[in-house]
Amino acid sequence: MSTDFRNHSSIFVEAINVELERAMNSFLKKLVEQRGYHFIGKNALKKMEGTPKKLLIYDGNNNAYDIGAVIADISLQPIILIESEYTQDYNRNKGSWVCTAHSALRRRYGSIRSSIAVLAGNWSSSSVAMMKSYDINIFLIPFKRICDLLAGYSIEFDWDEKDRVTAIESWNKYAALSNEQKSNIGLEMVNFIKSDLEQLVLRILDDTVEREIDKILIELRSNLGEVKEYEFFSVEEAIEFLNATELKQAFITTDSLTLFDPPPYFNDI
């Protein structure tokens, strides 16, 4: 693999991400296909060969999103959206992208029940909290866990950002590993979350649970561009609200937040 135009650290991160994706996809594919569902994912190997495969899914505005993987039913209706990502630099941009993409796709595909993100490496608490606020189920594989795995192969992974020598030495050691050894690193990463991930996926796919309305969201838009959202926990409350004769009063801005108001706080994030 050519390293002329990319530093060893970036290539190493990509290699670890490929093994994580391969191992997770293999595990989930076997898990769901045994139960009559389809697992649709990218071919992770293509990334390292320089010809990325994209799994593009479109929202209602014809925007395409490159999704990690999808679990679909027998009719190919998507049920679960899945992302797996390793990062070494407290990546917030990727977290923002997942929130935007998954929420947009859930508005178009009414069959989607849940989103899952398997995050490895260094993810900031703010990124994780943001994704949780979008109802994305998070599984974390800590950076130290990955360092310990690689240390078993005498590979140092926790080098200083400017330590090019260690980065090159570590990459060369990793590149010298057999394909089986590299695959085992991916499997060990997934094993860290495997049990909890399996339980969640099976719970999401459980069709014996009676379907009920959990809550109702009503969004009102004025001709001036104002937007207000109302949340109700029963159909009766929502109907009563919509039957109100003075709905336009909802846009009186005296109760609107100001820029000095504190952010919302949630105990479960």
mmCIF file of C-alpha atoms in Angstrom:
data_model
loop_
_atom_site.group_PDB
_atom_site.id
_atom_site.type_symbol
_atom_site.label_atom_id
_atom_site.label_comp_id
_atom_site.label_asym_id
_atom_site.label_seq_id
_atom_site.Cartn_x
_atom_site.Cartn_y
_atom_site.Cartn_z
ATOM 1 C CA MET A 1 0.000 0.000 0.000
ATOM 2 C CA SER A 2 1.457 3.370 -0.991
ATOM 3 C CA THR A 3 2.152 5.849 1.805
ATOM 4 C CA ASP A 4 3.539 8.653 -0.356
ATOM 5 C CA PHE A 5 0.670 11.059 0.189
ATOM 6 C CA ARG A 6 -0.702 10.030 3.555
ATOM 7 C CA ASN A 7 0.984 9.842 6.931
ATOM 8 C CA HIS A 8 1.331 6.534 8.685
ATOM 9 C CA SER A 9 -0.962 7.521 11.518
ATOM 10 C CA SER A 10 -3.909 8.102 9.175
ATOM 11 C CA ILE A 11 -3.297 4.847 7.334
ATOM 12 C CA PHE A 12 -3.076 2.944 10.605
ATOM 13 C CA VAL A 13 -6.369 4.448 11.802
ATOM 14 C CA GLU A 14 -8.044 3.452 8.541
ATOM 15 C CA ALA A 15 -6.691 -0.080 8.811
ATOM 16 C CA ILE A 16 -8.071 -0.459 12.336
ATOM 17 C CA ASN A 17 -11.411 0.931 11.199
ATOM 18 C CA VAL A 18 -11.564 -1.602 8.352
ATOM 19 C CA GLU A 19 -11.008 -4.522 10.723
ATOM 20 C CA LEU A 20 -13.631 -3.169 13.125
ATOM 21 C CA GLU A 21 -16.163 -2.810 10.307
ATOM 22 C CA ARG A 22 -15.426 -6.251 8.868
ATOM 23 C CA ALA A 23 -15.738 -7.997 12.226
ATOM 24 C CA MET A 24 -18.922 -6.188 13.219
ATOM 25 C CA ASN A 25 -20.569 -6.709 9.839
ATOM 26 C CA SER A 26 -19.720 -10.411 9.880
ATOM 27 C CA PHE A 27 -21.197 -10.821 13.360
ATOM 28 C CA LEU A 28 -24.395 -8.895 12.602
ATOM 29 C CA LYS A 29 -24.893 -10.525 9.200
ATOM 30 C CA LYS A 30 -24.894 -13.995 10.747
ATOM 31 C CA LEU A 31 -27.072 -12.877 13.665
ATOM 32 C CA VAL A 32 -29.884 -11.332 11.610
ATOM 33 C CA GLU A 33 -29.876 -13.587 8.545
ATOM 34 C CA GLN A 34 -30.510 -16.600 10.784
ATOM 35 C CA ARG A 35 -33.741 -14.848 11.734
ATOM 36 C CA GLY A 36 -34.908 -14.031 8.217
ATOM 37 C CA TYR A 37 -33.605 -10.460 7.963
ATOM 38 C CA HIS A 38 -31.188 -8.965 5.443
ATOM 39 C CA PHE A 39 -27.872 -7.373 6.380
ATOM 40 C CA ILE A 40 -26.706 -4.845 3.796
ATOM 41 C CA GLY A 41 -23.268 -3.328 4.323
ATOM 42 C CA LYS A 42 -20.281 -1.948 2.493
ATOM 43 C CA ASN A 43 -17.433 -4.170 1.480
ATOM 44 C CA ALA A 44 -14.848 -2.923 3.972
ATOM 45 C CA LEU A 45 -11.990 -4.501 2.030
ATOM 46 C CA LYS A 46 -12.623 -2.185 -0.907
ATOM 47 C CA LYS A 47 -11.558 0.786 1.213
ATOM 48 C CA MET A 48 -8.022 -0.494 1.570
ATOM 49 C CA GLU A 49 -7.858 -1.279 -2.158
ATOM 50 C CA GLY A 50 -8.624 2.337 -3.002
ATOM 51 C CA THR A 51 -12.082 1.782 -4.497
ATOM 52 C CA PRO A 52 -14.589 2.635 -1.765
ATOM 53 C CA LYS A 53 -18.013 1.067 -1.897
ATOM 54 C CA LYS A 54 -20.852 3.342 -0.853
ATOM 55 C CA LEU A 55 -24.197 2.378 0.609
ATOM 56 C CA LEU A 56 -26.218 5.405 -0.459
ATOM 57 C CA ILE A 57 -29.694 5.959 0.966
ATOM 58 C CA TYR A 58 -31.784 9.008 0.078
ATOM 59 C CA ASP A 59 -33.915 11.189 2.302
ATOM 60 C CA GLY A 60 -37.156 12.878 1.286
ATOM 61 C CA ASN A 61 -35.254 15.814 -0.232
ATOM 62 C CA ASN A 62 -33.146 13.572 -2.499
ATOM 63 C CA ASN A 63 -30.021 14.031 -0.364
ATOM 64 C CA ALA A 64 -27.819 10.930 -0.439
ATOM 65 C CA TYR A 65 -26.197 9.601 2.747
ATOM 66 C CA ASP A 66 -23.392 7.054 2.774
ATOM 67 C CA ILE A 67 -24.559 4.741 5.564
ATOM 68 C CA GLY A 68 -22.368 2.121 7.214
ATOM 69 C CA ALA A 69 -24.883 -0.731 7.126
ATOM 70 C CA VAL A 70 -28.594 -1.476 7.248
ATOM 71 C CA ILE A 71 -30.638 -4.317 8.677
ATOM 72 C CA ALA A 72 -33.768 -4.769 6.559
ATOM 73 C CA ASP A 73 -36.798 -7.044 6.641
ATOM 74 C CA ILE A 74 -37.759 -9.605 3.998
ATOM 75 C CA SER A 75 -39.293 -6.822 1.870
ATOM 76 C CA LEU A 76 -36.046 -4.804 2.126
ATOM 77 C CA GLN A 77 -37.677 -2.170 4.287
ATOM 78 C CA PRO A 78 -34.920 -0.744 6.543
ATOM 79 C CA ILE A 79 -35.292 -1.535 10.252
ATOM 80 C CA ILE A 80 -31.954 -0.523 11.806
ATOM 81 C CA LEU A 81 -29.321 1.957 10.602
ATOM 82 C CA ILE A 82 -25.781 1.112 11.708
ATOM 83 C CA GLU A 83 -22.502 3.040 11.812
ATOM 84 C CA SER A 84 -19.081 1.907 13.000
ATOM 85 C CA GLU A 85 -16.255 4.384 13.249
ATOM 86 C CA TYR A 86 -12.811 4.588 14.804
ATOM 87 C CA THR A 87 -11.409 8.029 15.527
ATOM 88 C CA GLN A 88 -8.224 9.155 17.226
ATOM 89 C CA ASP A 89 -8.927 12.880 17.490
ATOM 90 C CA TYR A 90 -12.160 13.376 19.471
ATOM 91 C CA ASN A 91 -14.133 13.706 16.243
ATOM 92 C CA ARG A 92 -17.266 15.827 16.605
ATOM 93 C CA ASN A 93 -17.908 16.279 12.887
ATOM 94 C CA LYS A 94 -18.639 12.588 12.377
ATOM 95 C CA GLY A 95 -21.052 12.633 15.301
ATOM 96 C CA SER A 96 -22.889 15.595 13.788
ATOM 97 C CA TRP A 97 -23.073 13.820 10.444
ATOM 98 C CA VAL A 98 -24.592 10.686 11.989
ATOM 99 C CA CYS A 99 -27.263 12.777 13.732
ATOM 100 C CA THR A 100 -28.143 14.633 10.535
ATOM 101 C CA ALA A 101 -28.137 11.582 8.269
ATOM 102 C CA HIS A 102 -30.037 9.185 10.494
ATOM 103 C CA SER A 103 -32.729 11.658 11.524
ATOM 104 C CA ALA A 104 -33.309 12.639 7.865
ATOM 105 C CA LEU A 105 -33.612 9.017 6.766
ATOM 106 C CA ARG A 106 -35.967 8.133 9.611
ATOM 107 C CA ARG A 107 -38.325 10.851 8.429
ATOM 108 C CA ARG A 108 -38.541 9.212 5.010
ATOM 109 C CA TYR A 109 -38.525 5.531 5.969
ATOM 110 C CA GLY A 110 -41.262 4.873 8.501
ATOM 111 C CA SER A 111 -40.060 1.290 8.949
ATOM 112 C CA ILE A 112 -36.829 2.319 10.714
ATOM 113 C CA ARG A 113 -37.037 1.457 14.398
ATOM 114 C CA SER A 114 -33.599 2.378 15.654
ATOM 115 C CA SER A 115 -30.070 3.613 14.955
ATOM 116 C CA ILE A 116 -26.857 2.102 16.296
ATOM 117 C CA ALA A 117 -23.359 3.603 16.344
ATOM 118 C CA VAL A 118 -20.320 1.549 17.362
ATOM 119 C CA LEU A 119 -17.649 4.084 18.286
ATOM 120 C CA ALA A 120 -14.024 3.109 18.841
ATOM 121 C CA GLY A 121 -11.122 5.236 19.984
ATOM 122 C CA ASN A 122 -11.335 8.771 21.344
ATOM 123 C CA TRP A 123 -14.845 10.204 21.171
ATOM 124 C CA SER A 124 -15.651 13.349 23.117
ATOM 125 C CA SER A 125 -18.404 13.211 25.723
ATOM 126 C CA SER A 126 -20.171 16.046 23.890
ATOM 127 C CA SER A 127 -20.272 14.017 20.650
ATOM 128 C CA VAL A 128 -21.646 10.985 22.458
ATOM 129 C CA ALA A 129 -24.242 13.091 24.282
ATOM 130 C CA MET A 130 -25.295 14.716 21.019
ATOM 131 C CA MET A 131 -25.844 11.364 19.303
ATOM 132 C CA LYS A 132 -27.778 10.017 22.281
ATOM 133 C CA SER A 133 -30.049 13.064 22.110
ATOM 134 C CA TYR A 134 -30.986 11.932 18.588
ATOM 135 C CA ASP A 135 -32.030 8.499 19.920
ATOM 136 C CA ILE A 136 -28.920 6.798 18.559
ATOM 137 C CA ASN A 137 -27.809 3.771 20.583
ATOM 138 C CA ILE A 138 -24.103 4.082 21.378
ATOM 139 C CA PHE A 139 -21.549 1.314 21.937
ATOM 140 C CA LEU A 140 -18.078 2.481 22.957
ATOM 141 C CA ILE A 141 -14.802 0.617 22.451
ATOM 142 C CA PRO A 142 -12.266 2.655 24.465
ATOM 143 C CA PHE A 143 -8.944 3.754 23.022
ATOM 144 C CA LYS A 144 -7.108 2.008 25.873
ATOM 145 C CA ARG A 145 -8.792 -1.263 24.969
ATOM 146 C CA ILE A 146 -7.415 -1.004 21.428
ATOM 147 C CA CYS A 147 -3.957 -0.053 22.722
ATOM 148 C CA ASP A 148 -3.964 -3.143 24.952
ATOM 149 C CA LEU A 149 -4.991 -5.370 22.036
ATOM 150 C CA LEU A 150 -2.182 -4.087 19.836
ATOM 151 C CA ALA A 151 0.319 -4.292 22.688
ATOM 152 C CA GLY A 152 -0.276 -8.048 22.574
ATOM 153 C CA TYR A 153 1.412 -7.945 19.165
ATOM 154 C CA SER A 154 4.229 -5.678 20.445
ATOM 155 C CA ILE A 155 2.692 -2.724 18.619
ATOM 156 C CA GLU A 156 2.613 0.692 20.299
ATOM 157 C CA PHE A 157 -0.537 2.627 19.413
ATOM 158 C CA ASP A 158 -0.505 5.499 21.909
ATOM 159 C CA TRP A 159 2.214 7.637 20.378
ATOM 160 C CA ASP A 160 2.630 11.396 20.534
ATOM 161 C CA GLU A 161 0.928 13.258 17.706
ATOM 162 C CA LYS A 162 4.282 14.464 16.341
ATOM 163 C CA ASP A 163 6.159 11.192 16.914
ATOM 164 C CA ARG A 164 6.570 10.130 13.297
ATOM 165 C CA VAL A 165 9.224 7.520 14.120
ATOM 166 C CA THR A 166 6.949 5.509 16.426
ATOM 167 C CA ALA A 167 4.049 5.879 14.002
ATOM 168 C CA ILE A 168 6.132 4.409 11.172
ATOM 169 C CA GLU A 169 7.520 1.594 13.319
ATOM 170 C CA SER A 170 4.069 0.689 14.622
ATOM 171 C CA TRP A 171 2.537 0.726 11.154
ATOM 172 C CA ASN A 172 5.317 -1.490 9.764
ATOM 173 C CA LYS A 173 4.750 -4.007 12.562
ATOM 174 C CA TYR A 174 1.019 -3.992 11.916
ATOM 175 C CA ALA A 175 1.479 -4.340 8.151
ATOM 176 C CA ALA A 176 3.675 -7.400 8.782
ATOM 177 C CA LEU A 177 0.883 -9.211 10.624
ATOM 178 C CA SER A 178 -0.942 -12.001 8.844
ATOM 179 C CA ASN A 179 -4.490 -11.452 7.628
ATOM 180 C CA GLU A 180 -5.681 -13.800 10.359
ATOM 181 C CA GLN A 181 -3.942 -11.755 13.054
ATOM 182 C CA LYS A 182 -5.457 -8.529 11.721
ATOM 183 C CA SER A 183 -8.893 -10.138 11.649
ATOM 184 C CA ASN A 184 -8.452 -11.277 15.240
ATOM 185 C CA ILE A 185 -7.827 -7.676 16.294
ATOM 186 C CA GLY A 186 -11.167 -6.714 14.752
ATOM 187 C CA LEU A 187 -12.895 -9.655 16.423
ATOM 188 C CA GLU A 188 -11.465 -8.725 19.821
ATOM 189 C CA MET A 189 -12.710 -5.160 19.442
ATOM 190 C CA VAL A 190 -16.217 -6.400 18.662
ATOM 191 C CA ASN A 191 -16.101 -8.947 21.499
ATOM 192 C CA PHE A 192 -15.898 -6.016 23.913
ATOM 193 C CA ILE A 193 -19.484 -5.013 23.020
ATOM 194 C CA LYS A 194 -20.776 -8.193 21.367
ATOM 195 C CA SER A 195 -23.153 -9.383 24.074
ATOM 196 C CA ASP A 196 -24.861 -6.027 24.628
ATOM 197 C CA LEU A 197 -25.036 -5.356 20.881
ATOM 198 C CA GLU A 198 -26.681 -8.715 20.236
ATOM 199 C CA GLN A 199 -29.266 -8.164 22.961
ATOM 200 C CA LEU A 200 -30.190 -4.735 21.610
ATOM 201 C CA VAL A 201 -30.504 -5.870 17.982
ATOM 202 C CA LEU A 202 -32.712 -8.816 18.928
ATOM 203 C CA ARG A 203 -34.872 -6.575 21.104
ATOM 204 C CA ILE A 204 -35.341 -4.112 18.245
ATOM 205 C CA LEU A 205 -36.281 -6.914 15.841
ATOM 206 C CA ASP A 206 -38.750 -8.487 18.275
ATOM 207 C CA ASP A 207 -42.138 -8.432 16.523
ATOM 208 C CA THR A 208 -43.996 -9.890 19.499
ATOM 209 C CA VAL A 209 -44.068 -6.476 21.177
ATOM 210 C CA GLU A 210 -47.429 -4.803 20.605
ATOM 211 C CA ARG A 211 -47.067 -1.576 18.654
ATOM 212 C CA GLU A 212 -48.364 1.541 20.431
ATOM 213 C CA ILE A 213 -48.094 5.288 19.919
ATOM 214 C CA ASP A 214 -45.316 6.484 22.210
ATOM 215 C CA LYS A 215 -45.709 10.208 21.609
ATOM 216 C CA ILE A 216 -47.028 12.685 19.045
ATOM 217 C CA LEU A 217 -45.028 15.611 17.708
ATOM 218 C CA ILE A 218 -46.825 18.479 15.988
ATOM 219 C CA GLU A 219 -44.767 21.052 14.140
ATOM 220 C CA LEU A 220 -46.337 24.382 13.250
ATOM 221 C CA ARG A 221 -44.761 26.746 10.708
ATOM 222 C CA SER A 222 -45.884 30.339 10.215
ATOM 223 C CA ASN A 223 -45.732 32.295 6.970
ATOM 224 C CA LEU A 224 -43.005 34.393 8.619
ATOM 225 C CA GLY A 225 -40.740 31.367 8.969
ATOM 226 C CA GLU A 226 -41.282 30.721 12.692
ATOM 227 C CA VAL A 227 -41.322 27.092 13.813
ATOM 228 C CA LYS A 228 -42.799 25.698 17.022
ATOM 229 C CA GLU A 229 -42.972 22.069 18.047
ATOM 230 C CA TYR A 230 -45.453 20.556 20.491
ATOM 231 C CA GLU A 231 -45.186 17.166 22.132
ATOM 232 C CA PHE A 232 -48.119 15.063 23.338
ATOM 233 C CA PHE A 233 -48.294 11.639 24.904
ATOM 234 C CA SER A 234 -51.844 10.749 23.876
ATOM 235 C CA VAL A 235 -53.908 11.043 20.706
ATOM 236 C CA GLU A 236 -56.658 12.789 22.642
ATOM 237 C CA GLU A 237 -54.342 15.595 23.784
ATOM 238 C CA ALA A 238 -53.074 16.127 20.248
ATOM 239 C CA ILE A 239 -56.593 16.248 18.789
ATOM 240 C CA GLU A 240 -57.698 18.710 21.451
ATOM 241 C CA PHE A 241 -54.743 20.932 20.583
ATOM 242 C CA LEU A 242 -55.464 20.804 16.838
ATOM 243 C CA ASN A 243 -59.135 21.627 17.424
ATOM 244 C CA ALA A 244 -58.195 24.864 19.154
ATOM 245 C CA THR A 245 -59.701 27.828 17.302
ATOM 246 C CA GLU A 246 -56.744 30.125 17.926
ATOM 247 C CA LEU A 247 -53.805 28.069 16.708
ATOM 248 C CA LYS A 248 -52.217 31.204 15.304
ATOM 249 C CA GLN A 249 -51.717 32.339 18.896
ATOM 250 C CA ALA A 250 -49.094 29.616 19.135
ATOM 251 C CA PHE A 251 -46.720 31.938 17.312
ATOM 252 C CA ILE A 252 -46.906 34.787 19.807
ATOM 253 C CA THR A 253 -43.225 35.128 20.614
ATOM 254 C CA THR A 254 -43.458 36.479 24.151
ATOM 255 C CA ASP A 255 -42.722 32.985 25.479
ATOM 256 C CA SER A 256 -39.850 32.343 23.059
ATOM 257 C CA LEU A 257 -36.409 31.619 24.467
ATOM 258 C CA THR A 258 -33.741 34.304 24.312
ATOM 259 C CA LEU A 259 -30.061 33.878 23.564
ATOM 260 C CA PHE A 260 -29.400 34.298 27.294
ATOM 261 C CA ASP A 261 -31.496 31.291 28.339
ATOM 262 C CA PRO A 262 -29.494 28.267 29.557
ATOM 263 C CA PRO A 263 -29.335 25.103 27.429
ATOM 264 C CA PRO A 264 -31.697 22.226 28.233
ATOM 265 C CA TYR A 265 -30.438 19.653 30.711
ATOM 266 C CA PHE A 266 -31.196 15.936 30.612
ATOM 267 C CA ASN A 267 -30.282 13.597 33.431
ATOM 268 C CA ASP A 268 -30.015 10.546 31.178
ATOM 269 C CA ILE A 269 -27.359 11.920 28.819
#
